[in-house]
Every structure is written in structure tokens, then in C-alpha cells.
Short mmCIF file of C-alpha atoms in Angstrom, two decimals:
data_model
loop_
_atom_site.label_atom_id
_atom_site.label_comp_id
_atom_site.label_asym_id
_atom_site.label_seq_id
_atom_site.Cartn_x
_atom_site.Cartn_y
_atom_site.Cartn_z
CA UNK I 901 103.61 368.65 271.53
CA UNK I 902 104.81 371.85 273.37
CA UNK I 903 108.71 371.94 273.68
CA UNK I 904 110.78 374.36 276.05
CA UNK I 905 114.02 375.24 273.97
CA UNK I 906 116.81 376.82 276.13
CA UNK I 907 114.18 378.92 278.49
CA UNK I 908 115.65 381.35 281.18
CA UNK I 909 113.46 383.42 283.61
CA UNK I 910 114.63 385.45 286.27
CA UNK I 911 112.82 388.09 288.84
CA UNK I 912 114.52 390.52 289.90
CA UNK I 913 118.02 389.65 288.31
CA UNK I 914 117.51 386.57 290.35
CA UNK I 915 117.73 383.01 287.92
CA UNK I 916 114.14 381.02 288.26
CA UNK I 917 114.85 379.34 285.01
CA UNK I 918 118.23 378.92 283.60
CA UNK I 919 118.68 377.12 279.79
CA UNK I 920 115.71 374.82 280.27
CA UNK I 921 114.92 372.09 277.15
CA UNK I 922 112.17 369.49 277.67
CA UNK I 923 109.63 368.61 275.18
CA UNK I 924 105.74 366.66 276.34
CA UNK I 925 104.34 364.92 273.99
CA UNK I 926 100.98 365.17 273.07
CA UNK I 927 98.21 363.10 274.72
CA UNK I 928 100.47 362.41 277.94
CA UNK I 929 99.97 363.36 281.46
CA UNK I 930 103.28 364.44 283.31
CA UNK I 931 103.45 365.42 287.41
CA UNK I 932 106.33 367.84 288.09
CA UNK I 933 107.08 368.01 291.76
CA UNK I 934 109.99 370.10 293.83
CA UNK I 935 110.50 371.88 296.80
CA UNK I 936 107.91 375.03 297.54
CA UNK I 937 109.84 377.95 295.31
CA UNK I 938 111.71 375.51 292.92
CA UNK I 939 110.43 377.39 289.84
CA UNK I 940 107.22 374.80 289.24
CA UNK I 941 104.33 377.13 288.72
CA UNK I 942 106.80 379.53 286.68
CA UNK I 943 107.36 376.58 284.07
CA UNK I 944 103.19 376.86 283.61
CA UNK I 945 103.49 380.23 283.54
CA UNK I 946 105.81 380.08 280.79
CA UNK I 947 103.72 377.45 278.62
CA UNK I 948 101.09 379.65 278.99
CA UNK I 949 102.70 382.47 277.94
CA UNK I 950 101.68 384.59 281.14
CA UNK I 951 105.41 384.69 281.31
CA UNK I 952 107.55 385.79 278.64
CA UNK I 953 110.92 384.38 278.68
CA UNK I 954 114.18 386.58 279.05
CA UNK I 955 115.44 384.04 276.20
CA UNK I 956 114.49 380.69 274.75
CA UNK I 957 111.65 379.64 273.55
CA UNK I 958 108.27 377.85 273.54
CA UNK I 959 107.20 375.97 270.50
CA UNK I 960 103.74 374.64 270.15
CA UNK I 961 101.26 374.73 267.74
CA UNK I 962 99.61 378.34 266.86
CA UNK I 963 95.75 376.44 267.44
CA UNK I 964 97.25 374.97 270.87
CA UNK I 965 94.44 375.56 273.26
CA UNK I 966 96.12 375.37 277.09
CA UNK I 967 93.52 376.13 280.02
CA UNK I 968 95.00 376.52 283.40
CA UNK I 969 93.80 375.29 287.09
CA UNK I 970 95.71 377.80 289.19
CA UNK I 971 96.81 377.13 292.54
CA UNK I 972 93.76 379.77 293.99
CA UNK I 973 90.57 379.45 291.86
CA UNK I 974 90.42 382.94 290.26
CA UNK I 975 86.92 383.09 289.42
CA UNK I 976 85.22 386.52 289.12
CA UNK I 977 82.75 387.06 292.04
CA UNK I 978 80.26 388.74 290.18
CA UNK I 979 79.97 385.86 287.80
CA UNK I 980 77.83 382.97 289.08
CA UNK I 981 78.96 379.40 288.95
CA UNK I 982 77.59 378.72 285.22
CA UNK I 983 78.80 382.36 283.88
CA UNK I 984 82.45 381.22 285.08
CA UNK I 985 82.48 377.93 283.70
CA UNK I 986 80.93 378.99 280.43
CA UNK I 987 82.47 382.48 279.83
CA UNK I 988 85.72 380.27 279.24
CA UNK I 989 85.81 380.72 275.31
CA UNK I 990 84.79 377.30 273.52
CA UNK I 991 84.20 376.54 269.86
CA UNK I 992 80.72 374.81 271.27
CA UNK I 993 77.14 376.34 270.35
CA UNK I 994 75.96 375.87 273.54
CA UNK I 995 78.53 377.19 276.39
CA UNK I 996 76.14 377.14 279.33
CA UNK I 997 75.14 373.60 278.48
CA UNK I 998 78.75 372.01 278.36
CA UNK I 999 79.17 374.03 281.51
CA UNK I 1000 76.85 372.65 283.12
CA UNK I 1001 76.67 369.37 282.35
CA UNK I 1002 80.97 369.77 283.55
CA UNK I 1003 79.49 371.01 287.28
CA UNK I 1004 76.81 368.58 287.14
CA UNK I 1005 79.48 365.74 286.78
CA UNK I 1006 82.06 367.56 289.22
CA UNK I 1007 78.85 367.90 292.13
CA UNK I 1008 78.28 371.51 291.74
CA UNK I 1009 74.31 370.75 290.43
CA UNK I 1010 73.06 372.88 293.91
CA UNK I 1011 75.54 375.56 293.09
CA UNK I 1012 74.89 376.57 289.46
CA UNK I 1013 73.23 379.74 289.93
CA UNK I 1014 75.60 380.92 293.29
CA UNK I 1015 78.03 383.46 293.53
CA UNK I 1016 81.84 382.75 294.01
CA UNK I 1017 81.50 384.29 297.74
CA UNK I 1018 78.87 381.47 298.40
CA UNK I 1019 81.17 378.79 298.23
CA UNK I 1020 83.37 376.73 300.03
CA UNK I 1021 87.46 376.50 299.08
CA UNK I 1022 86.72 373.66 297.68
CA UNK I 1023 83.82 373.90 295.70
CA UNK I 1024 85.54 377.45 294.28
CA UNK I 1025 88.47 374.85 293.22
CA UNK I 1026 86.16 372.60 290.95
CA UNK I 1027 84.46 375.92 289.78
CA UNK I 1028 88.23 376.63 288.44
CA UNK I 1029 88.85 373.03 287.10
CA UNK I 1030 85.07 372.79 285.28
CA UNK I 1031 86.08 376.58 283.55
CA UNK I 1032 89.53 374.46 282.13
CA UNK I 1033 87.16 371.37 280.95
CA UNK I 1034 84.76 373.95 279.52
CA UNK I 1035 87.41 375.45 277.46
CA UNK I 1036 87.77 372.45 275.92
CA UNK I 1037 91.38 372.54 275.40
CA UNK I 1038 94.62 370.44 273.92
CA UNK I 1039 96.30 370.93 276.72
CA UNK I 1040 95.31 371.38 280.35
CA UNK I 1041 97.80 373.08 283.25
CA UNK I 1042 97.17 372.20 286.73
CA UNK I 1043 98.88 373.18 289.76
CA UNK I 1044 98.06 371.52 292.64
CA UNK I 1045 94.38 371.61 291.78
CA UNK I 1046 93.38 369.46 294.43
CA UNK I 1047 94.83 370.86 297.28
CA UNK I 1048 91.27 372.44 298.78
CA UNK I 1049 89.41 368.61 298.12
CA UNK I 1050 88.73 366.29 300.67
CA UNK I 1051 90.29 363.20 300.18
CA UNK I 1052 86.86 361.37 298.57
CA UNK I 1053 85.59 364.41 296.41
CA UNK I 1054 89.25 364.58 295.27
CA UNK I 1055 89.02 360.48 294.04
CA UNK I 1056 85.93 361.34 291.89
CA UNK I 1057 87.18 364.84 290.37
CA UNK I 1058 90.72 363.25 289.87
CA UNK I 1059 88.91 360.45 288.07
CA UNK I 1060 86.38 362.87 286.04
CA UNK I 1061 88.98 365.18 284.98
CA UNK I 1062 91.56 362.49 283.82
CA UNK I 1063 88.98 360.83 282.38
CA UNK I 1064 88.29 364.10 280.42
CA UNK I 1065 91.76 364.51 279.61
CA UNK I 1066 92.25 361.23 277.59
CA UNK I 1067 93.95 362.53 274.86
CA UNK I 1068 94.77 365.74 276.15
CA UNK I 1069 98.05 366.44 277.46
CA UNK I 1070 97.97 367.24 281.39
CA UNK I 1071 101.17 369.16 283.14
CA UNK I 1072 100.32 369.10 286.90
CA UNK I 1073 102.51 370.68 289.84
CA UNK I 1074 102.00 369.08 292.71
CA UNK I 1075 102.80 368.01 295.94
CA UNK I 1076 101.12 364.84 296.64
CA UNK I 1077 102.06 361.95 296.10
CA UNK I 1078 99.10 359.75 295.57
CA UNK I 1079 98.05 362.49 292.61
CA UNK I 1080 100.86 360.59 290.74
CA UNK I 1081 98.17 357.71 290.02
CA UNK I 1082 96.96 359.76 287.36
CA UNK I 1083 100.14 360.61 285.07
CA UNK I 1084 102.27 358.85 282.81
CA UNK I 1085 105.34 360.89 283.91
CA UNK I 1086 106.82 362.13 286.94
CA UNK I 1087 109.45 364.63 286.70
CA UNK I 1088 111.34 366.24 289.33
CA UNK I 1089 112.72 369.76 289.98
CA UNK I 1090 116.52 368.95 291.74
CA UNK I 1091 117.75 372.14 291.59
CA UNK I 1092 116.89 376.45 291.55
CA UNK I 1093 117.29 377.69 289.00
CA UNK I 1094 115.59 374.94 287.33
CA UNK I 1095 118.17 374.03 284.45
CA UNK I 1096 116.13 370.43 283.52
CA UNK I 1097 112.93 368.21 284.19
CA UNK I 1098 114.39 364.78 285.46
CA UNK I 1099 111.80 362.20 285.15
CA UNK I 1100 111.73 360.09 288.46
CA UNK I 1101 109.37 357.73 287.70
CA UNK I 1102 107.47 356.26 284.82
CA UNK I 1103 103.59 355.13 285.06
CA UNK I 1104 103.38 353.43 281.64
CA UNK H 461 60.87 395.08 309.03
CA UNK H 462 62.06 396.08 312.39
CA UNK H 463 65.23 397.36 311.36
CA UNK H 464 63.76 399.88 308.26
CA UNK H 465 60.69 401.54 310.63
CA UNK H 466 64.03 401.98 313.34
CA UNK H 467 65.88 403.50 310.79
CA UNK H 468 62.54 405.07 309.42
CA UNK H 469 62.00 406.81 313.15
CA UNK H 470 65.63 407.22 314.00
CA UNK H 471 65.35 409.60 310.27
CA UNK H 472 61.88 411.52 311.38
CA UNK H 473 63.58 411.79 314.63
CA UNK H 474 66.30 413.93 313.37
CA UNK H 475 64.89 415.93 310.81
CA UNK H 476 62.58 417.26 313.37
CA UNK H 477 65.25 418.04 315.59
CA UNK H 478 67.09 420.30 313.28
CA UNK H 479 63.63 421.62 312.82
CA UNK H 480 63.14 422.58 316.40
CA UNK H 481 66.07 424.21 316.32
CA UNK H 482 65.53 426.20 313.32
CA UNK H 483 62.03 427.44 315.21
CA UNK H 484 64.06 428.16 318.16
CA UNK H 485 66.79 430.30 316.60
CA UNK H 486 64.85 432.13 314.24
CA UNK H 487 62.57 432.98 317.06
CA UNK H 488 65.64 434.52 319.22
CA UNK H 489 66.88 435.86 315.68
CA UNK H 490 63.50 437.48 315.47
CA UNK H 491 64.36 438.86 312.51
CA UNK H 492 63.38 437.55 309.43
CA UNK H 493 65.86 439.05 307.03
CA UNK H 494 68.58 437.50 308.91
CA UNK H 495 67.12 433.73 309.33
CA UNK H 496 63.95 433.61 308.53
CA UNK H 497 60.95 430.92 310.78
CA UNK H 498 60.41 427.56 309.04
CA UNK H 499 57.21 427.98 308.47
CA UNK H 500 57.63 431.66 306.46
CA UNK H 501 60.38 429.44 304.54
CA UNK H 502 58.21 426.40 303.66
CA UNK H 503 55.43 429.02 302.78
CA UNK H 504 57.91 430.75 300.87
CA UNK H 505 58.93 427.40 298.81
CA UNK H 506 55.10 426.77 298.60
CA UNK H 507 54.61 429.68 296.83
CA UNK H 508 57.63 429.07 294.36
CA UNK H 509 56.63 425.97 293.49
CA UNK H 510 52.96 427.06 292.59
CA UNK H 511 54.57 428.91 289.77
CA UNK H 512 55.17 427.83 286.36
CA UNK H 513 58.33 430.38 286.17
CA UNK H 514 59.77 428.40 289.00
CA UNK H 515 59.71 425.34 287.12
CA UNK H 516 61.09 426.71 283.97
CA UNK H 517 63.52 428.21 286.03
CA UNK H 518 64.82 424.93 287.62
CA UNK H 519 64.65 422.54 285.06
CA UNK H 520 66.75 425.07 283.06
CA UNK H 521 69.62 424.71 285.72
CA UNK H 522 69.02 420.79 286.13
CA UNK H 523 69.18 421.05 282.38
CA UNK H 524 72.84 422.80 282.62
CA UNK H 525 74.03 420.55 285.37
CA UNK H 526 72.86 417.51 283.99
CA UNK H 527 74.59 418.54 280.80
CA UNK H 528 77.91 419.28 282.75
CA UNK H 529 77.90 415.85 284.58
CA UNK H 530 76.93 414.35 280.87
CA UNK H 531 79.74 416.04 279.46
CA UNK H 532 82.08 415.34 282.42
CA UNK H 533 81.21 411.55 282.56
CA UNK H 534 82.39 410.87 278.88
CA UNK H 535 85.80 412.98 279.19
CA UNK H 536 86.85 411.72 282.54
CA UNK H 537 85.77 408.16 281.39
CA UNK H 538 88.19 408.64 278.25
CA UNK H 539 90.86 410.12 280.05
CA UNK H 540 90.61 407.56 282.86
CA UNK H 541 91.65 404.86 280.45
CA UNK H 542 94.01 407.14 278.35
CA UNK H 543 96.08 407.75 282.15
CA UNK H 544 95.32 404.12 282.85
CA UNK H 545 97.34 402.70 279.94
CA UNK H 546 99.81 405.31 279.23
CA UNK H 547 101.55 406.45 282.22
CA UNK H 548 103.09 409.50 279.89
CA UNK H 549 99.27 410.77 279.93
CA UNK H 550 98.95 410.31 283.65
CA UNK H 551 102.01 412.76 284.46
CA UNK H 552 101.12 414.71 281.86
CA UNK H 553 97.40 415.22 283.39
CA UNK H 554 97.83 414.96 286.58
CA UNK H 555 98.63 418.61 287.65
CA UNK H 556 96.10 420.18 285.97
CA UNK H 557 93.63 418.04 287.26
CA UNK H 558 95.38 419.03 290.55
CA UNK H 559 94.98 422.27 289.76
CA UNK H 560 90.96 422.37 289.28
CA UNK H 561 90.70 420.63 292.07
CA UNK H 562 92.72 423.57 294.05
CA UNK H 563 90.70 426.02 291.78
CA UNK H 564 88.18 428.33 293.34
CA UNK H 565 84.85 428.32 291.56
CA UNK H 566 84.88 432.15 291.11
CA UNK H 567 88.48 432.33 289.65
CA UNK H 568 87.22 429.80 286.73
CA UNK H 569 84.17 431.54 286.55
CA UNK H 570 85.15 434.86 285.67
CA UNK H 571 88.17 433.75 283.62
CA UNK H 572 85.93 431.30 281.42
CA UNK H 573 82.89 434.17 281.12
CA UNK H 574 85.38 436.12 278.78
CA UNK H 575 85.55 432.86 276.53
CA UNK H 576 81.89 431.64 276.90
CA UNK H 577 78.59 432.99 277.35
CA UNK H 578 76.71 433.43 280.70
CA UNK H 579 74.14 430.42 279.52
CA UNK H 580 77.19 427.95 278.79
CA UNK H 581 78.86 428.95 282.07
CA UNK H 582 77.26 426.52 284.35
CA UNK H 583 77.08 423.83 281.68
CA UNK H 584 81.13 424.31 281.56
CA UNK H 585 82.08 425.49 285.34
CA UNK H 586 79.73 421.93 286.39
CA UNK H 587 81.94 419.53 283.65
CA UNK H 588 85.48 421.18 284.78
CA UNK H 589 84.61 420.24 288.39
CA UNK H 590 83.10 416.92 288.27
CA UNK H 591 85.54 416.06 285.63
CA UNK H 592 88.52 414.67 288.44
CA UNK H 593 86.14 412.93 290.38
CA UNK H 594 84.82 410.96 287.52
CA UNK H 595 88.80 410.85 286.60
CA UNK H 596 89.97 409.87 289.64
CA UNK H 597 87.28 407.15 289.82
CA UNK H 598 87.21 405.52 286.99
CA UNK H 599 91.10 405.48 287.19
CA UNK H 600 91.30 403.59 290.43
CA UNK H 601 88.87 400.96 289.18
CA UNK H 602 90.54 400.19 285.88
CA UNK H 603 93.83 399.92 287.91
CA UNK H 604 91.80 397.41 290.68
CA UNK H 605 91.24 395.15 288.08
CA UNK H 606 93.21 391.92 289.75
CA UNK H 607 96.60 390.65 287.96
CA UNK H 608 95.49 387.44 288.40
CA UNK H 609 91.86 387.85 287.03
CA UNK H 610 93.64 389.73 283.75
CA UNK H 611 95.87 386.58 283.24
CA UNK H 612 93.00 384.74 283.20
CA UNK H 613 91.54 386.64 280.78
CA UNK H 614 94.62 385.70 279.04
CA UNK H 615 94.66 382.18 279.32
CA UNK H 616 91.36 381.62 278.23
CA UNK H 617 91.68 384.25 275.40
CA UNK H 618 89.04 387.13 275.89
CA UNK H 619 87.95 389.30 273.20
CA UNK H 620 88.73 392.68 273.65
CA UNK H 621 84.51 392.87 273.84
CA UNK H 622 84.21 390.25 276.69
CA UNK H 623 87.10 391.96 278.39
CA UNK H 624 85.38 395.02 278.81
CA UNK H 625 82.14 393.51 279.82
CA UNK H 626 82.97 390.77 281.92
CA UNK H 627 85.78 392.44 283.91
CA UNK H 628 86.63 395.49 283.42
CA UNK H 629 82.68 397.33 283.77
CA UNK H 630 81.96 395.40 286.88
CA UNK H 631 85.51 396.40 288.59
CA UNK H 632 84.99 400.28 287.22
CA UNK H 633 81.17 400.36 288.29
CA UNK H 634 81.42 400.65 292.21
CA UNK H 635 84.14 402.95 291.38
CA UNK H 636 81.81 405.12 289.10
CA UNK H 637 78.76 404.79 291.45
CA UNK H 638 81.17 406.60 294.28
CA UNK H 639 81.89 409.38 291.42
CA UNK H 640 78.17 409.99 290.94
CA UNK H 641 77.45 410.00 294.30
CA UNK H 642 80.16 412.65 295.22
CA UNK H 643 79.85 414.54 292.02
CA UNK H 644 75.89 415.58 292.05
CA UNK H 645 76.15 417.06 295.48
CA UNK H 646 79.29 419.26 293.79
CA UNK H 647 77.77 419.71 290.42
CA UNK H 648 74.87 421.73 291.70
CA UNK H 649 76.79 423.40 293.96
CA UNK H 650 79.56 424.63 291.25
CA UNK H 651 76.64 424.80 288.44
CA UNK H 652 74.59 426.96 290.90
CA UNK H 653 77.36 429.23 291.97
CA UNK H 654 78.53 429.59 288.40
CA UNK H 655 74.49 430.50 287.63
CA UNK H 656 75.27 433.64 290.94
CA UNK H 657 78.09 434.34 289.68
CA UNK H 658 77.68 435.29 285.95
CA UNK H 659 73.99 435.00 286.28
CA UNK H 660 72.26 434.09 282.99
CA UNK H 661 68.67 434.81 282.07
CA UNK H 662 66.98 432.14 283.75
CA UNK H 663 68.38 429.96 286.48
CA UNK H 664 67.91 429.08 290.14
CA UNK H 665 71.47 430.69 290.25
CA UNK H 666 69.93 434.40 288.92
CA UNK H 667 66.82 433.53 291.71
CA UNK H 668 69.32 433.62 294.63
CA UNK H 669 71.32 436.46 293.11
CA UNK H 670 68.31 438.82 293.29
CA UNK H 671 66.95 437.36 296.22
CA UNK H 672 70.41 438.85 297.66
CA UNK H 673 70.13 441.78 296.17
CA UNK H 674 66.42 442.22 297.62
CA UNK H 675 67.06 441.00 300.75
CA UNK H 676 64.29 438.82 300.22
CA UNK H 677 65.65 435.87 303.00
CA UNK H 678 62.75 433.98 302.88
CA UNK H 679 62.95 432.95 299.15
CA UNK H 680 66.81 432.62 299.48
CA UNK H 681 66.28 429.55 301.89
CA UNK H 682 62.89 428.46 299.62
CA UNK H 683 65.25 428.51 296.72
CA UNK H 684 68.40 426.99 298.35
CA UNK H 685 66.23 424.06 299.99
CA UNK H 686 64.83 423.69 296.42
CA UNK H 687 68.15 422.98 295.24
CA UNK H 688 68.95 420.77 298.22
CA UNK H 689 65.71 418.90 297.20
CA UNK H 690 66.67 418.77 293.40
CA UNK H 691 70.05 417.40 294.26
CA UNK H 692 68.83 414.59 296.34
CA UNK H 693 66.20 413.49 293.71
CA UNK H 694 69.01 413.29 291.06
CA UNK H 695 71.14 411.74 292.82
CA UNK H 696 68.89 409.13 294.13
CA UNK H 697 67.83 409.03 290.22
CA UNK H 698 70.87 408.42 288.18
CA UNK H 699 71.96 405.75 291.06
CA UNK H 700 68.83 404.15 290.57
CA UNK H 701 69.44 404.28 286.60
CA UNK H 702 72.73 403.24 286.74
CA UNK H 703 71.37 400.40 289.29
CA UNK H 704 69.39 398.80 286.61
CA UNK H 705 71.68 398.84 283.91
CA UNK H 706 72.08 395.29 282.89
CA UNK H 707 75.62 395.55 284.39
CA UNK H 708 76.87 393.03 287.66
CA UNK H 709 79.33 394.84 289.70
CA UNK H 710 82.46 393.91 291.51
CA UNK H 711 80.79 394.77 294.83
CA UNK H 712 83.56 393.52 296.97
CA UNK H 713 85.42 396.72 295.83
CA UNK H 714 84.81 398.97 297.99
CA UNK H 715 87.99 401.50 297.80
CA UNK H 716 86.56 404.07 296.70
CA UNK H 717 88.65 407.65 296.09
CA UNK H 718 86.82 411.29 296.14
#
């Protein structure tokens, strides 16, 4: 369970976040959508502590392992395709092999031993989301990891990576609508700053 | 295959340009204690390099410069991450860095040769000058290392071992290649005009300082090609060692400050 308790953000003296509370619960998959600049990535952010709130609070367990999809793949271009996937710290014996079974399943088996550089936007993409399944984490942060897939690869690494994330919690930005198959939740950004999450919709 | 024997020809082509006119203006010189012929030069650096004293001679001074670039390497590599991470330490060091930079050779030489002996001086004159390149360097790379690569360092919770390794030596490398490759070429020249200056007992320095004083041309260019020669080969050397260090490198950085 990760709760946000009374979380404000701003850049720049200007409000991203103002008094924000929601709590996910563990094991469930929420979308959050909003307009482009409605403060959706810097919610991630803050769960994954890349941003440190001007006040509130984030309250999740100390062993909470969250991996993150970012919107551009961030790998490290001097890395190949199995280094970047398996330098992601796991409590596994045997990194490269999780790794690469992950790329294997997610249609990278061609592309293990290629550099970043080599590869297409959307191959660099499921590079990115095979380093978060490698990780092996409680909860995984997505935003808008499919954005670079065509619309079949996206069906099968939607499917693999959900299927991953059973009983892992899932927060995905997005902007798509038929990504909402996937989550249990949909909640909505109405308003900059963001002062709640307003679910929208309910899978379940 | 094409390409290297153009490159190969296009190479031959100009060294024996500069050749020709070396023959040409020594021979309206025609005087060979101003600018001596080629050939007298190359017979000249024949000669040299037939004797053992020669060799003992220049290894000494590789000895001293290597030393100096040694010695340089590890300072500038600490201070580069001291400056990096505490910006105090940057404004603090930044002038006098500034200021060796500005620095004639000469003016530290003869200030430091009160302080230190005449066999340290190269060793010291050599580290003081490569010393801001390496700096400089090694700053810029440790400062190109991506926000967003560092946050995912974060996220997916580096040690401090695997953040060194994995990103922070391949973004620094290209960085530090440029410093060695900028710093040789000014090592010798500082080490060997430290080695004229305050001349100590043996030293390809203290070879060009008599030749001077002997008017002996001829082994002033054998000596000085020598330590054109010398410079190339260590240069080409510690690239190639640094090359094969089991190391991969950020090669798409390629901003590079001298």
C-alpha cells in the first residue's frame, strides 16, 4: 500500500501539487489520465521519491521495491540490451538469466547483445519495461510506456507485463484509452494543481 | 581497404612535402648553423640514437614526465570530483587553476627551483601544467552525467560501487581520453623546457641547452625531433592502454574541453 498524505509540489513557486491524499492498495492496477501538464508524471515522481515534496508525505513500506517505465527509455548506451535489463538490482542469483528470459518473452531474443543506438523507439521502450520486470519489484510505475509500440507488439507486451504484474501494484499515466483494459482503476486529473485523484471508472 | 592506403598515401604524401621543403630552405639557408639539411639532421639523430648515453638520457626525461602526468592524473582526478560536488571547492579553485593556466613556464620554473631541486623540477613544472587539463576534463564529464540516467540510478537503487562503474567511468572516460591526448603533447613540452631551463644532470632538456650553447644545430633538431618522436609514441601508448582497460565508454560524448 503506498499512500500520498497531504502532498504539495511546486516549480518555480508555481503549485503542481497542492494537499494531495490518495492511498493504492496493494496488488491493484490504477490508470491516471489528464490533460498534457496536469501534474501526472510528477505524482510518479513523487512515489518514487525522485521528487521530494515541499510538504506531505509518502508512506509505504521501507522494503517497497517501485521500478519505473519512464516516458523516454533511459537506458545507458554503452550498456547492451542484457547489461540494461540485468544491471537493474534484483535479489535473483542469476541477473542476466531473468533478463533474458524478460527480452526473450518481450521479442528482443535478436537484440540481446546490441547497443541502445541499434535500436528502434520501440524496441528501446521494451528494453526500459524488461529493466522494471527485471527488478522484480512490489510496485511498478509506468508512464505511457506504450506510446513508441505498434498497435500488435503493444497487445502482447501489455499482456506480458500485466501478466507479470499479478500481484504487483501498477500506477500507469497514460493517454490511451484502450490501455485502460488492463487496470482495475481509472482515475482522473480535473484540475492543476492536482488537489485529488477522482476515480472515473472502475474495471472490477 | 581503400579508404586506409588513401589515407596511408594522402599521410606519405605530406610528410614528404614538408620534407622537400626543408631540403629546399636549408639549401637557400646554406648555412647549417642556422637550419641545418635533413639529411645532416637525420644523420645527426642516427648518431644519437647509436648511443647508450642517449637512451639513458631520454628515458630519464620520459621518466620525469611520465611521473608528472602520473602525479597530475590522480590530483586533477580528486579535485575534479571535490569541484564537482562542492561548488564552495570549485570557486575556491578555480582562479588558481586560472592562474597556471595564464602562467609562463619560466616564471614557475625559477620560482619553484628555490623550493625544489633541478631533478624534481620537470617532474613538478609537468604535474602543475597538465594538472587543469586533467581538471577541467574530468570535471565536465562528471557534470555530463544525464539527470535522467542519475534518477535512474536512483530508482533502481545503485550502489555507490555500480554507480561509479556503470555510469559515471564511461561518461568521465571520453572526457579523460581528450585530457591525455592534449596533455602529453604539453607535458613534454613544459617537462622539457623545465629540463632547459634549470637543467639537471641528465635530460634531453640539458642536451638542447648545450647544444645552444655550442651552436651545435644539427643535434638541436636530432634532439627536438627525438622528443617529437617520444611524444607521439606515448601518446599513442597510454591511449592504447587506456583503450583496453576493461572500461565501455559513453562514446556519444563528444564535448570535450582543453
Amino acid at each position: 500500500m503506498i499512500t500520498l498524505k497531504n502532498i504539495s509540489v511546486s516549480f518555480d513557486k508555481k503549485a503542481v501539487i497542492k494537499d494531495l491524499s490518495f492511498t493504492f492498495e496493494s496488488g491493484k492496477k490504477y490508470a491516471i489520465m489528464g490533460e498534457s501538464g496536469s501534474g501526472k508524471t510528477t505524482v510518479l515522481n513523487v512515489i518514487s521519491d525522485l521528487i521530494k515534496p515541499q510538504s506531505g508525505e509518502v508512506l509505504k513500506n521501507n522494503d517497497c521495491k517501485i521500478a519505473y517505465v519512464f516516458q523516454e527509455p533511459r537506458l545507458f548506451d554503452w550498456m547492451s540490451v542484457l547489461e540494461n535489463v540485468s544491471i537493474a538490482k534484483t535479489d535473483a542469483q542469476s541477473n542476466k538469466a531473468i533478463a533474458e528470459e524478460i527480452l526473450i518473452n518481450l521479442g528482443l531474443a535478436e537484440s540481446l547483445n546490441q547497443f541502445p543506438p541499434e535500436l528502434s523507439g520501440g524496441m528501446k521502450q521494451r528494453v526500459s519495461i524488461a529493466r522494471a520486470m527485471a527488478y522484480e519489484p512490489d510496485v511498478i510505475l509506468l508512464d505511457e510506456p506504450f506510446k513508441a509500440l505498434d498497435a500488435q507488439t503493444k497487445k502482447y507486451v501489455a499482456t506480458y507485463l500485466f501478466d507479470f504484474c499479478k500481484d504487483k501494484t501498477v500506477i500507469m499515466v497514460t493517454h490511451d484509452e484502450s490501455d485502460l483494459e488492463y487496470v482495475d482503476e481509472v482515475l482522473k486529473i480535473e484540475n492543476t494543481p492536482v488537489t485529488s485523484l477522482t476515480m472515473v471508472k472502475c474495471n472490477r | 581497404m581503400n579508404k586506409t592506403l588513401n589515407k596511408a598515401f594522402q599521410v606519405a604524401v605530406s610528410i614528404l612535402f614538408w620534407f622537400l621543403v626543408w631540403v629546399v630552405a636549408s639549401y637557400r639557408v646554406n648555412n647549417a648553423f642556422l637550419l641545418p639539411s635533413p639529411v645532416k639532421t637525420l644523420r645527426a639523430t642516427w648518431e644519437l640514437l647509436k648511443t647508450s648515453d642517449f637512451w639513458l638520457i631520454a628515458f630519464n626525461t620520459l621518466g620525469r614526465i611520465f611521473l608528472g602526468i602520473f602525479i597530475a592524473t590522480l590530483i586533477g582526478i580528486v579535485v575534479a570530483i571535490a569541484t564537482s560536488k562542492v561548488t564552495f571547492f570549485d570557486t575556491l579553485l578555480s582562479p588558481a587553476m586560472s592562474a597556471v593556466k595564464a602562467t609562463p613556464v619560466a616564471s614557475f620554473a625559477f620560482l619553484a627551483v628555490l623550493f625544489i631541486g633541478h631533478d624534481v623540477l620537470p617532474i613538478f613544472i609537468t604535474a602543475l601544467l597538465v594538472l587543469p587539463i586533467i581538471w577541467t576534463n574530468v570535471s565536465a564529464g562528471i557534470k555530463g552525467v544525464s539527470k535522467e540516467h542519475k534518477e535512474v540510478a536512483k530508482v533502481y537503487q545503485f550502489s555507490k560501487t555500480k554507480m561509479l562503474t556503470k555510469l559515471y567511468v564511461p561518461s568521465v572516460l571520453p572526457y579523460f581520453l581528450a585530457a591525455c591526448r592534449s596533455a602529453i603533447g604539453l607535458a613534454w613540452k613544459a617537462g622539457v623546457a623545465a629540463e632547459v631551463l634549470c637543467p639537471p644532470r641528465r635530460a634531453i632538456g640539458t642536451e638542447l641547452y648545450n647544444a645552444k650553447n655550442y651552436l651545435d644545430t644539427e643535434k638541436l633538431f636530432a634532439v627536438t625531433l627525438l622528443t617529437i618522436i617520444f611524444s607521439i609514441i606515448l601518446e599513442k601508448l597510454l591511449i592504447y592502454l587506456i583503450s583496453k582497460l576493461p572500461i565501455k565508454s559513453n562514446v556519444s560524448s563528444t564535448e570535450v574541453r582543453a
